[in-house]
Coordinates of C-alpha atoms in Angstrom, one line a residue:
Q1 CA -4.3 16.9 -7.4
D2 CA -5.0 14.1 -6.4
L3 CA -0.7 13.0 -6.6
T4 CA 0.1 16.1 -5.0
L5 CA -1.4 15.4 -1.5
L6 CA 0.0 12.0 -1.8
I7 CA 3.6 13.2 -2.0
R8 CA 2.7 15.3 0.9
V9 CA 1.5 12.3 3.1
L10 CA 3.7 9.9 1.8
P11 CA 6.2 10.0 4.6
Q12 CA 3.8 9.6 7.0
A13 CA 2.2 6.5 4.9
S14 CA 5.4 5.3 4.6
R15 CA 6.5 5.4 8.1
A16 CA 2.6 3.4 8.5
A17 CA 3.5 0.8 6.2
L18 CA 6.9 0.4 7.9
Y19 CA 5.2 -0.5 11.1
A20 CA 2.6 -2.5 9.2
S21 CA 5.3 -4.5 7.4
A22 CA 6.9 -5.2 11.3
L23 CA 3.3 -6.7 12.3
I24 CA 2.8 -8.9 9.1
T25 CA 6.3 -10.5 8.9
T26 CA 6.1 -11.5 12.9
L27 CA 2.0 -12.6 12.4
S28 CA 1.3 -13.6 8.7
P29 CA 2.8 -17.0 7.4
L30 CA 5.0 -16.0 4.3
C31 CA 2.2 -18.4 1.9
G32 CA -0.8 -16.5 3.4
L33 CA -2.7 -13.8 2.4
V34 CA -3.1 -10.1 3.5
L35 CA -6.5 -8.3 3.5
D36 CA -6.4 -4.8 4.0
P37 CA -10.5 -4.2 4.6
I38 CA -9.6 0.1 4.3
T39 CA -7.0 0.1 1.6
G40 CA -6.7 4.3 1.8
W41 CA -3.8 4.7 -0.5
G42 CA -2.3 1.7 -1.1
S43 CA 0.3 1.9 1.4
N44 CA 0.1 -1.2 3.3
L45 CA -0.4 -2.9 0.3
L46 CA 2.9 -2.0 -1.2
A47 CA 4.7 -2.9 2.0
V48 CA 3.0 -6.1 1.8
R49 CA 3.9 -6.6 -1.6
S50 CA 7.6 -5.8 -0.9
L51 CA 7.7 -9.0 1.3
S52 CA 6.2 -11.4 -1.3
I53 CA 3.2 -11.9 0.2
R54 CA -0.1 -12.0 -1.6
T55 CA -3.0 -9.1 -0.8
L56 CA -6.3 -8.2 -1.1
G57 CA -7.3 -4.6 -0.5
I58 CA -11.1 -3.1 -0.3
E59 CA -11.6 0.5 -0.2
L60 CA -14.8 2.1 -0.9
D61 CA -14.1 5.9 -1.3
T62 CA -13.4 6.1 -5.1
K63 CA -10.9 8.7 -4.8
C64 CA -8.8 6.5 -2.5
H65 CA -9.4 3.7 -4.6
V66 CA -8.1 5.7 -7.5
I67 CA -4.8 6.7 -6.2
A68 CA -4.0 3.1 -4.8
G69 CA -5.0 2.1 -8.1
K70 CA -2.5 4.2 -9.6
C71 CA 0.3 3.5 -7.2
L72 CA 0.2 -0.1 -7.1
T73 CA 0.1 -0.4 -11.0
Q74 CA 3.2 2.2 -10.9
A75 CA 4.9 -0.3 -8.4
R76 CA 3.9 -3.8 -10.4
Q77 CA 6.2 -1.8 -13.6
Q78 CA 9.1 -0.9 -11.4
P79 CA 11.3 -4.1 -9.7
F80 CA 10.6 -3.4 -6.2
D81 CA 14.3 -2.1 -4.4
A82 CA 14.9 -3.9 -0.6

């Protein structure tokens, strides 16, 4: 059920991640660390990962934390297509 919800909102999350990537590319040094204090489902962390920049995400909501963890684990297991 959680993954079904994720699939429904993924296009919106992807759009937000594109904007985040543009900001991060502009404002962050390549050797920097991006802190996401409200990680949610991890879309920003995935976007930053695609730029090969280190990330640190914090999420207090257990449900979001589990979903973000699944998404990030799955992304680690698959090569990123740029």
